[in-house]
């Protein structure tokens, strides 16, 4: 048989008052949907920010004085600004005690290159000899060493390794592509060896049929610095600014901190809203189940008379509540997910408008967030119904049966 | 003795008012006997039956079922005893409204440990025994009062209990149906050797039982044996 068990009785009870059950399920659906969507969003932004900073692998970024804001914008929002200083800065920075490694990059220009349709890409020169930020994020690549006429493309650019492209009349081979980072600075960039870029610039100025690339040999935009073990980026910042004139050193953790602060203001209210919804739903479950058990006192007494013990009654009430809220949780995940993906474009563009790096979560993350949402929905039911379940388990069977007589 | 009580008392306190519903009841009931309890409304019959059946804790005194002091048992053990040894029939309809007739009959099995045998077949047989073989899939609201009573009888028998406690089981039935139900009880009592304790207001019915206990103001004031 096995047909008549606590869950069967619970389900029947819920069906009896279907409107009440449905209303409760929908309320939980709304709360769970909001929870699911906002956690998903926060995770995405968090991951985007984490990757964008850790991805650089640098502890300090050195830029010309007066360009701190532009540098931050480049890094986080992917808006390369043009600012230049002499490459000799690198040698001076290298001499600062506590500096382990340095590498330079030059932000050349923003344009649509033949490789990449009409996507605006940022042409960046990097030094493959000393690089510690670009190469390690290469995903797929050609099966040969990186050469001087090779380029590396960001994730968002269409061309695949092996394709040819032209930069101011100079042919380059797409050697590799970066993994997704969520920051335009990486995802939309075309990385070319810095020496090659200087050559292209010189060539372009000599030839009439190509537009000139307006950079000079020896110009760089940033020096990326890796600190020695045990030297904090903040200490390095002070030392570099003290010893190298005309530069600003930006410690990377501070960049991360800025993003976190932005996120905190953005999501603070969202978190509060979700928490309020959760508490309100839990209280509502409590109120509804208090009515349910007082309505059913007599029935519960009869169940006790025919052999149900206190634990059976306790579990019956909790099972009913958990069943409803779990259903609401599942619907919430479906609804939240559907909404989220339906507005994928808007979400992405509003984040990039806010200059917040953003990365779509992986399947494993979505699964984890779903489980978390389901558990919190279950918790609403179980915690909400705890008190009514406890009081109904404590009922004296005879008194319960006499109810309404 | 399958049932024995020792100085069983139940008092209710409502504010300053003290209601002595049952006052020092000592009874002994042998296995297989059909006992009826009669008395005026409010004399304490239901309260007594509930204490014997493990539904409400006595203020004083003891209840022994098969020699076990039931009010010393844990909730779990006492519930198990109600489930396995006692079948209840109440003064009013006591079916679960969301379950149909056969599900109501099978319900006690849901709370028992170790389901034995084909419960569904047994439930069908019991419904046929009470003459409701054709109404198995109706929910209580689709059954008449008498039919609901009979479903409750089948439910009381599903776990093959030794004792049936029936509180005015024929209270609101017409004479003919009342007779039928009484015949059924007597048959179950005779054929299966079940012990019956039945509260009734009908002296005719009481006469057909082995022993009648008369209650007044919470005490047993007379005990009559019928030939
Ligand atoms: N839970 C309770 N709280 C207060 N008083 C109660 C309670 N249960 C019963 N009583 C009182 O105890 C007395 C006995 O009640 P009981 O129900 O046992 O009577 P009864 O003999 O079954 O009556 P009836 O024939 O009307 O069913 C009554 O005066 C009743 O009011
Ligand atoms: Mg009564």
XYZ file of C-alpha atoms and ligand atoms in Angstrom:
664
model
C 0.000 0.000 0.000
C 2.064 2.898 1.294
C -0.426 5.294 -0.186
C -1.647 6.690 3.092
C 1.248 8.362 4.814
C 1.941 11.721 6.347
C 2.790 13.282 3.011
C -0.373 12.018 1.433
C -2.470 13.473 4.231
C -0.517 16.717 4.000
C -1.079 16.979 0.269
C -4.781 16.314 0.644
C -5.071 19.001 3.263
C -3.357 21.520 1.037
C -5.609 20.669 -1.852
C -8.683 21.221 0.279
C -7.889 24.915 0.718
C -6.394 25.302 -2.698
C -6.719 29.065 -2.882
C -4.932 29.583 0.396
C -2.230 27.142 -0.664
C -1.857 28.827 -4.017
C -1.635 32.287 -2.485
C 1.084 31.122 -0.126
C 2.975 29.386 -2.929
C 2.869 32.539 -5.025
C 4.083 34.707 -2.167
C 7.020 32.366 -1.663
C 7.573 32.336 -5.425
C 7.952 36.099 -5.438
C 10.354 36.118 -2.510
C 12.398 33.226 -3.872
C 12.454 34.700 -7.340
C 13.764 37.981 -5.960
C 16.309 36.140 -3.856
C 17.470 33.999 -6.744
C 17.761 36.864 -9.204
C 19.561 39.186 -6.825
C 22.038 36.605 -5.565
C 22.713 35.667 -9.165
C 23.327 39.294 -10.013
C 25.533 39.948 -7.018
C 27.572 36.869 -7.744
C 28.026 37.923 -11.344
C 29.189 41.362 -10.413
C 31.367 40.051 -7.631
C 32.992 37.586 -9.960
C 33.450 40.233 -12.607
C 35.207 42.548 -10.186
C 37.321 39.802 -8.731
C 38.492 38.612 -12.087
C 39.104 42.079 -13.454
C 41.499 42.878 -10.670
C 43.065 39.534 -9.947
C 43.352 38.968 -13.637
C 45.761 41.806 -13.978
C 48.008 39.929 -11.633
C 49.545 43.232 -10.689
C 49.753 44.653 -7.197
C 50.308 48.246 -8.256
C 49.621 50.130 -11.446
C 51.785 53.178 -12.185
C 50.310 55.932 -14.363
C 51.289 59.535 -15.159
C 50.265 62.009 -12.520
C 46.769 63.422 -13.056
C 45.450 60.334 -14.796
C 44.391 58.262 -11.829
C 40.674 58.474 -12.626
C 41.207 57.622 -16.289
C 43.328 54.650 -15.319
C 40.612 53.332 -13.042
C 38.053 53.817 -15.769
C 40.225 51.892 -18.195
C 40.700 49.088 -15.804
C 37.195 48.594 -14.584
C 34.882 49.968 -17.197
C 37.087 49.260 -20.152
C 37.280 52.801 -21.429
C 40.861 53.129 -22.536
C 41.965 56.673 -22.188
C 45.036 57.940 -23.844
C 47.708 59.083 -21.454
C 51.392 58.645 -21.928
C 54.735 58.805 -20.167
C 58.254 57.779 -20.997
C 59.288 54.157 -20.939
C 62.196 55.168 -18.728
C 59.696 55.278 -15.861
C 59.782 51.473 -15.898
C 63.509 51.429 -15.157
C 63.058 53.812 -12.251
C 60.160 51.820 -10.849
C 62.209 48.650 -11.129
C 64.811 50.174 -8.800
C 62.286 50.771 -6.012
C 62.916 48.299 -3.195
C 60.117 45.731 -2.900
C 59.357 45.646 -6.611
C 59.635 42.100 -7.913
C 58.541 42.456 -11.499
C 57.378 45.122 -13.917
C 55.811 45.185 -17.347
C 54.558 48.023 -19.527
C 51.503 48.581 -21.688
C 50.583 51.323 -24.087
C 46.975 52.259 -24.824
C 47.229 53.084 -28.509
C 43.734 53.765 -29.801
C 40.120 52.685 -30.067
C 38.933 51.566 -33.478
C 37.141 48.865 -35.427
C 39.717 46.487 -36.859
C 39.148 44.138 -39.821
C 39.341 41.045 -37.641
C 36.445 42.018 -35.564
C 33.544 43.258 -37.597
C 32.275 46.572 -36.353
C 33.098 45.910 -32.735
C 35.105 48.768 -31.294
C 38.305 47.324 -29.981
C 41.129 48.770 -27.981
C 44.547 48.460 -29.422
C 46.996 47.855 -26.609
C 50.699 47.279 -26.858
C 52.188 44.931 -24.253
C 55.659 43.585 -23.652
C 55.657 39.787 -24.199
C 59.143 39.566 -22.650
C 58.064 40.788 -19.228
C 54.287 40.305 -19.401
C 52.582 38.704 -16.426
C 48.975 39.750 -17.040
C 47.951 39.012 -20.624
C 49.514 35.709 -21.561
C 48.241 33.839 -18.556
C 44.625 34.595 -19.554
C 44.968 33.154 -23.026
C 42.367 30.483 -23.597
C 42.725 28.919 -27.047
C 45.776 29.658 -29.153
C 47.770 28.480 -32.161
C 50.108 25.582 -31.593
C 53.329 27.615 -31.844
C 55.159 30.258 -29.804
C 53.878 33.815 -29.837
C 55.676 35.785 -32.570
C 56.289 39.467 -33.243
C 53.521 39.787 -35.857
C 50.935 38.047 -33.716
C 47.995 39.514 -31.867
C 45.912 38.324 -28.929
C 42.195 39.057 -28.950
C 39.809 39.662 -26.094
C 36.908 37.272 -25.541
C 34.263 39.485 -27.134
C 36.029 39.860 -30.447
C 34.824 37.514 -33.142
C 37.945 36.281 -34.925
C 39.483 32.922 -34.096
C 43.155 31.980 -33.784
C 44.684 31.713 -37.263
C 42.726 34.626 -38.710
C 44.518 37.587 -40.246
C 43.926 41.187 -39.354
C 45.354 44.540 -40.316
C 46.380 47.404 -38.091
C 47.206 50.559 -39.999
C 48.150 48.500 -43.026
C 50.257 45.992 -41.098
C 49.261 42.323 -41.294
C 48.929 40.482 -38.003
C 47.927 36.891 -37.218
C 45.452 36.207 -34.450
C 47.561 33.912 -32.293
C 45.267 33.454 -29.295
C 42.124 34.517 -27.517
C 41.633 35.516 -23.893
C 39.129 33.890 -21.609
C 36.092 35.930 -20.613
C 36.801 38.534 -17.944
C 33.730 40.737 -17.843
C 35.787 43.922 -18.240
C 35.887 45.546 -21.614
C 39.513 46.464 -21.170
C 40.245 42.769 -21.545
C 37.283 41.444 -23.471
C 37.395 44.008 -26.281
C 41.119 44.449 -26.627
C 43.580 43.645 -29.318
C 46.948 43.010 -27.685
C 49.981 43.462 -29.903
C 53.693 43.341 -28.951
C 54.741 46.844 -27.982
C 57.769 46.882 -30.344
C 55.567 45.848 -33.255
C 53.190 48.633 -32.363
C 55.976 51.230 -32.374
C 57.032 49.924 -35.822
C 53.471 50.120 -37.121
C 53.216 53.682 -35.869
C 56.431 54.693 -37.623
C 55.471 52.930 -40.874
C 51.994 54.457 -40.864
C 53.371 57.948 -40.616
C 55.608 57.378 -43.675
C 52.866 55.916 -45.894
C 50.201 58.163 -47.381
C 47.586 55.476 -48.036
C 47.192 54.512 -44.359
C 46.010 56.617 -41.469
C 48.780 57.432 -39.005
C 48.879 55.689 -35.630
C 49.545 58.514 -33.234
C 52.038 57.112 -30.779
C 55.751 57.608 -30.440
C 58.376 54.977 -29.851
C 59.201 54.884 -26.168
C 55.773 56.050 -24.980
C 53.918 53.902 -22.481
C 50.644 54.309 -20.598
C 51.113 52.152 -17.533
C 53.734 50.216 -15.656
C 52.261 47.145 -14.023
C 54.107 46.173 -10.861
C 54.282 42.943 -8.928
C 55.402 43.319 -5.322
C 57.894 41.088 -3.568
C 56.526 38.585 -1.058
C 55.498 40.338 2.100
C 55.500 43.853 0.647
C 52.044 45.340 0.696
C 50.739 47.298 -2.289
C 50.125 50.288 -0.042
C 53.749 50.387 1.064
C 54.830 50.110 -2.550
C 52.536 52.938 -3.512
C 54.235 55.286 -1.084
C 57.731 54.194 -2.076
C 57.112 54.518 -5.805
C 55.501 57.923 -5.516
C 58.388 59.039 -3.308
C 61.136 57.915 -5.629
C 59.707 58.288 -9.123
C 58.635 61.828 -10.013
C 55.517 62.553 -12.050
C 53.679 59.319 -11.439
C 50.799 58.029 -9.409
C 50.853 54.485 -8.074
C 47.464 52.808 -7.679
C 47.401 49.784 -5.412
C 45.122 47.123 -6.891
C 43.313 46.121 -3.713
C 42.068 49.679 -3.565
C 40.629 49.291 -7.020
C 38.866 46.180 -5.870
C 37.676 48.088 -2.860
C 36.132 50.770 -5.044
C 34.201 48.144 -6.953
C 33.075 46.534 -3.737
C 31.891 49.886 -2.434
C 29.960 50.508 -5.619
C 28.395 47.092 -5.317
C 27.560 47.595 -1.687
C 25.513 50.697 -2.393
C 23.910 49.083 -5.390
C 22.993 45.862 -3.646
C 22.551 47.022 -0.094
C 18.940 47.964 -0.665
C 18.343 44.853 -2.720
C 19.643 42.663 0.084
C 17.430 44.440 2.583
C 14.424 44.017 0.316
C 15.040 40.301 -0.055
C 15.591 39.897 3.676
C 12.372 41.762 4.401
C 10.491 39.562 1.941
C 11.935 36.477 3.591
C 10.966 37.565 7.090
C 7.506 38.666 5.932
C 6.911 35.314 4.270
C 8.102 33.385 7.271
C 5.741 35.348 9.492
C 2.938 34.804 7.008
C 3.563 31.062 7.042
C 3.381 31.271 10.823
C 0.085 33.158 10.735
C -1.471 30.915 8.110
C -0.453 27.740 9.853
C -1.730 29.003 13.167
C -5.138 29.306 11.491
C -4.723 25.961 9.805
C -4.021 24.112 13.023
C -6.776 25.801 14.967
C -9.171 24.981 12.148
C -8.054 21.392 12.268
C -7.763 20.888 16.031
C -10.461 18.283 16.034
C -8.954 16.381 13.151
C -5.555 16.424 14.814
C -7.182 15.061 17.975
C -8.723 12.246 15.962
C -5.371 11.462 14.399
C -3.896 11.254 17.892
C -6.730 8.949 18.980
C -6.109 6.512 16.179
C -2.408 6.331 16.938
C -0.530 9.411 15.791
C 2.074 10.482 18.317
C 3.300 14.008 18.949
C 6.096 13.693 16.455
C 3.691 12.545 13.733
C 1.546 15.632 14.248
C 4.582 17.909 14.408
C 5.945 16.456 11.200
C 2.576 16.593 9.463
C 2.305 20.344 10.001
C 5.911 20.995 9.038
C 5.563 18.786 5.971
C 2.578 20.795 4.803
C 4.417 24.067 5.230
C 7.653 22.798 3.713
C 5.793 21.321 0.774
C 4.170 24.656 -0.053
C 7.274 26.770 0.375
C 9.489 24.311 -1.499
C 7.051 24.478 -4.390
C 7.162 28.263 -4.182
C 10.947 28.083 -4.087
C 11.117 25.980 -7.240
C 8.709 28.265 -9.047
C 10.713 31.241 -7.807
C 13.924 29.821 -9.209
C 12.227 29.196 -12.535
C 10.601 32.622 -12.601
C 13.691 34.469 -11.350
C 15.891 32.646 -13.822
C 13.496 33.251 -16.709
C 13.217 36.937 -15.900
C 16.942 37.267 -15.525
C 17.681 35.656 -18.846
C 14.863 37.469 -20.588
C 16.449 40.751 -19.569
C 20.006 39.572 -20.100
C 20.735 42.357 -22.551
C 19.367 45.090 -20.332
C 21.209 43.731 -17.311
C 24.504 43.617 -19.147
C 24.152 47.044 -20.679
C 23.025 48.686 -17.461
C 26.025 47.243 -15.678
C 28.407 48.456 -18.295
C 26.667 51.845 -18.148
C 27.353 51.849 -14.424
C 30.947 50.907 -15.213
C 30.716 47.733 -13.187
C 32.448 44.658 -14.530
C 29.999 41.872 -15.024
C 30.332 38.192 -15.822
C 27.630 35.663 -16.553
C 27.667 33.001 -13.882
C 28.684 29.463 -14.713
C 26.242 26.559 -14.663
C 27.763 25.328 -11.415
C 27.190 28.733 -9.827
C 23.614 28.856 -11.020
C 23.096 25.376 -9.567
C 24.583 26.426 -6.244
C 22.431 29.544 -6.097
C 19.359 27.454 -6.955
C 20.096 25.085 -4.106
C 20.598 28.036 -1.773
C 17.273 29.549 -2.860
C 15.457 26.264 -2.400
C 16.912 25.801 1.058
C 15.924 29.299 2.083
C 12.392 28.684 0.778
C 12.215 25.440 2.760
C 13.478 27.318 5.784
C 10.634 29.832 5.421
C 8.137 26.985 5.698
C 9.848 25.087 8.448
C 10.728 28.076 10.608
C 7.369 29.728 9.984
C 5.379 26.621 10.895
C 7.561 25.679 13.844
C 5.431 27.290 16.510
C 2.025 26.141 15.213
C 3.460 22.643 14.728
C 4.763 22.660 18.278
C 1.474 23.801 19.782
C -0.515 21.232 17.831
C 1.825 18.463 18.916
C 1.261 19.517 22.524
C -2.548 19.359 22.274
C -4.339 17.051 24.646
C -6.084 14.635 22.258
C -9.337 14.620 24.215
C -9.526 18.413 24.369
C -8.679 18.649 20.712
C -11.425 16.207 19.803
C -13.958 18.110 21.912
C -13.306 21.269 19.876
C -16.536 22.529 18.407
C -18.702 20.071 20.324
C -8.405 -8.264 33.435
C -7.942 -6.456 30.179
C -9.008 -3.106 31.661
C -8.585 -2.036 35.252
C -8.814 1.399 36.824
C -7.755 2.433 40.292
C -9.393 5.427 41.900
C -9.558 7.275 38.606
C -10.242 11.017 38.979
C -10.446 13.969 36.630
C -11.009 17.515 37.740
C -11.137 20.612 35.577
C -10.311 24.022 36.937
C -11.890 26.914 35.133
C -10.966 30.024 37.053
C -12.042 29.404 40.666
C -14.569 26.821 39.541
C -13.536 23.200 40.061
C -15.430 20.599 38.052
C -15.017 17.044 39.240
C -15.904 15.214 36.051
C -14.830 11.782 37.289
C -14.446 10.968 40.994
C -12.598 7.850 42.067
C -13.735 5.223 39.603
C -12.581 1.620 40.172
C -13.592 -0.812 37.496
C -12.379 -4.148 36.223
C -13.337 -5.495 32.830
C -12.601 -9.022 31.704
C -11.397 -9.818 28.223
C -14.192 -10.441 25.732
C -16.913 -8.732 27.751
C -19.373 -6.223 26.333
C -19.754 -3.437 28.871
C -22.152 -0.536 28.565
C -21.993 2.728 30.479
C -25.158 4.711 31.055
C -25.849 7.942 32.881
C -27.132 11.458 32.528
C -25.533 13.991 30.333
C -22.543 15.463 32.088
C -22.094 12.521 34.425
C -18.551 11.942 33.181
C -18.932 9.050 30.725
C -16.874 10.513 27.908
C -14.207 11.703 30.312
C -13.913 8.214 31.817
C -13.705 6.590 28.409
C -11.025 9.059 27.317
C -8.850 8.331 30.322
C -9.185 4.575 29.736
C -8.310 5.088 26.078
C -5.218 7.182 26.737
C -6.630 10.425 25.358
C -6.619 12.557 28.485
C -4.409 12.248 31.518
C -6.223 11.507 34.810
C -5.790 13.964 37.669
C -5.390 10.975 40.000
C -5.525 7.219 39.725
C -4.308 4.617 37.319
C -5.444 2.838 34.196
C -4.136 -0.641 33.411
C -4.551 -2.148 29.969
C -3.390 -5.751 29.897
C -1.561 -5.030 33.139
C 0.293 -2.010 31.727
C -0.032 1.270 33.604
C -0.707 3.294 30.486
C -0.259 6.764 31.958
C 3.312 5.860 32.824
C 4.158 5.302 29.184
C 5.924 7.803 26.976
C 3.844 9.634 24.402
C 5.292 7.420 21.726
C 4.478 4.170 23.522
C 1.034 5.348 24.536
C 0.264 6.374 20.968
C 1.408 2.990 19.779
C -0.894 1.348 22.314
C -3.857 3.433 21.107
C -2.945 2.485 17.586
C -2.599 -1.250 18.111
C -4.810 -2.183 21.053
C -7.679 0.253 21.028
C -10.299 1.137 18.471
C -12.199 4.371 19.095
C -15.673 5.367 18.036
C -16.726 8.859 18.934
C -19.958 10.583 19.804
C -19.797 12.517 16.547
C -18.556 11.937 13.063
C -14.805 11.608 13.262
C -13.694 10.945 9.730
C -10.985 12.988 8.033
C -12.919 15.033 5.461
C -10.164 15.052 2.843
C -9.862 11.277 2.662
C -12.377 8.908 1.112
C -14.002 6.022 2.972
C -11.357 3.409 2.322
C -8.507 5.854 3.000
C -10.127 6.750 6.309
C -10.340 3.088 7.191
C -6.660 2.561 6.336
C -5.507 5.692 8.144
C -4.517 4.091 11.484
C -2.044 1.905 9.631
C -0.138 5.055 8.598
C 0.824 5.633 12.219
C 1.706 2.067 13.079
C 5.112 0.521 12.884
C 5.519 -2.350 10.446
C 2.578 -2.638 8.102
C 1.334 -6.218 8.151
C -0.474 -7.935 5.316
C -2.613 -6.485 2.591
C -4.132 -3.464 4.311
C -6.218 -2.431 1.349
C -7.901 -5.822 1.090
C -8.600 -5.836 4.797
C -10.080 -2.344 4.596
C -12.354 -3.491 1.776
C -13.485 -6.508 3.780
C -14.261 -4.315 6.774
C -16.248 -1.871 4.648
C -18.192 -4.812 3.259
C -18.746 -6.062 6.789
C -20.349 -2.726 7.711
C -22.324 -2.790 4.473
C -20.430 -0.071 2.621
C -18.627 -2.089 -0.007
C -20.186 0.111 -2.662
C -19.228 3.488 -1.109
C -15.503 2.956 -0.656
C -14.411 5.909 -2.771
C -16.819 8.474 -1.435
C -15.544 11.243 0.809
C -17.345 11.792 4.140
C -19.402 14.711 2.854
C -20.924 12.345 0.304
C -21.970 9.864 2.995
C -24.976 9.970 5.332
C -24.466 10.284 9.078
C -25.125 6.568 9.548
C -22.734 5.655 6.761
C -20.030 7.837 8.314
C -20.573 6.033 11.616
C -20.093 2.721 9.903
C -16.887 3.866 8.207
C -15.637 4.859 11.670
C -16.492 1.364 12.911
C -14.477 -0.187 10.097
C -11.609 2.168 10.911
C -11.710 1.158 14.584
C -11.244 -2.456 13.528
C -8.464 -2.093 10.945
C -5.584 -2.752 13.327
C -7.418 -5.668 14.918
C -7.526 -4.061 18.395
C -8.416 -6.006 21.533
C -10.573 -3.226 22.899
C -13.272 -1.114 21.270
C -14.193 2.094 23.075
C -17.432 3.466 21.680
C -18.975 6.739 22.849
C -22.653 6.772 21.922
C -21.849 5.215 18.569
C -25.497 5.109 17.607
C -26.411 8.484 19.069
C -27.967 10.125 16.070
C -29.059 7.064 14.110
C -32.631 5.981 13.484
C -33.887 2.929 15.336
C -33.413 0.574 12.456
C -29.832 1.580 11.738
C -29.092 1.645 15.452
C -30.272 -1.966 15.635
C -28.113 -2.938 12.686
C -25.032 -1.353 14.227
C -25.726 -3.022 17.579
C -26.093 -6.377 15.860
C -22.766 -5.776 14.176
C -21.102 -4.956 17.520
C -22.515 -8.036 19.168
C -21.336 -10.141 16.251
C -17.824 -8.697 16.424
C -17.827 -9.194 20.185
C -18.968 -12.817 19.857
C -17.029 -13.895 16.765
C -13.732 -12.106 17.368
C -13.745 -11.930 21.155
C -13.218 -8.163 21.208
C -13.813 -6.340 24.475
C -16.377 -3.542 24.124
C -16.939 -0.544 26.340
C -19.864 1.427 24.995
C -21.521 4.565 26.295
C -25.207 4.727 25.457
C -28.354 6.587 26.388
C -30.550 3.787 25.129
C -31.595 1.357 27.919
C -32.696 -1.184 25.303
C -29.180 -1.382 23.961
C -27.653 -1.514 27.436
C -29.790 -4.535 28.260
C -28.261 -6.490 25.395
C -24.714 -6.099 26.798
C -23.019 -8.302 29.426
C -22.586 -5.629 32.066
C -24.034 -2.148 32.529
C -22.287 0.476 34.625
C -24.399 3.416 35.744
C -22.661 6.754 36.274
C -23.827 9.752 38.186
C -21.862 12.864 39.068
C -18.593 11.275 38.112
C -19.019 8.062 40.081
C -20.168 4.548 39.221
C -23.291 4.074 41.316
C -24.445 0.690 40.037
C -23.261 -2.367 38.193
C -25.756 -4.681 36.566
C -24.978 -8.029 34.972
C -27.337 -9.212 32.286
C -28.072 -12.895 31.811
N -12.203 20.016 28.909
C -13.114 20.270 29.839
N -13.034 21.421 30.517
C -13.933 21.701 31.459
N -14.938 20.908 31.793
C -15.072 19.740 31.161
C -14.164 19.359 30.145
N -14.525 18.154 29.680
C -15.606 17.814 30.380
N -15.948 18.745 31.253
C -17.055 18.674 32.207
O -16.981 17.435 32.831
C -18.284 16.900 33.008
C -18.349 15.523 32.365
O -18.285 15.659 30.973
P -18.435 14.424 30.006
O -18.259 14.917 28.619
O -17.530 13.360 30.459
O -19.938 13.981 30.222
P -20.783 12.873 29.504
O -21.274 11.967 30.534
O -19.997 12.288 28.393
O -21.963 13.724 28.908
P -22.808 13.499 27.558
O -23.751 12.375 27.833
O -23.527 14.779 27.378
O -21.832 13.213 26.493
C -19.235 17.882 32.406
O -19.767 18.689 33.438
C -18.371 18.726 31.501
O -18.854 20.027 31.412
Mg -20.172 12.249 26.364
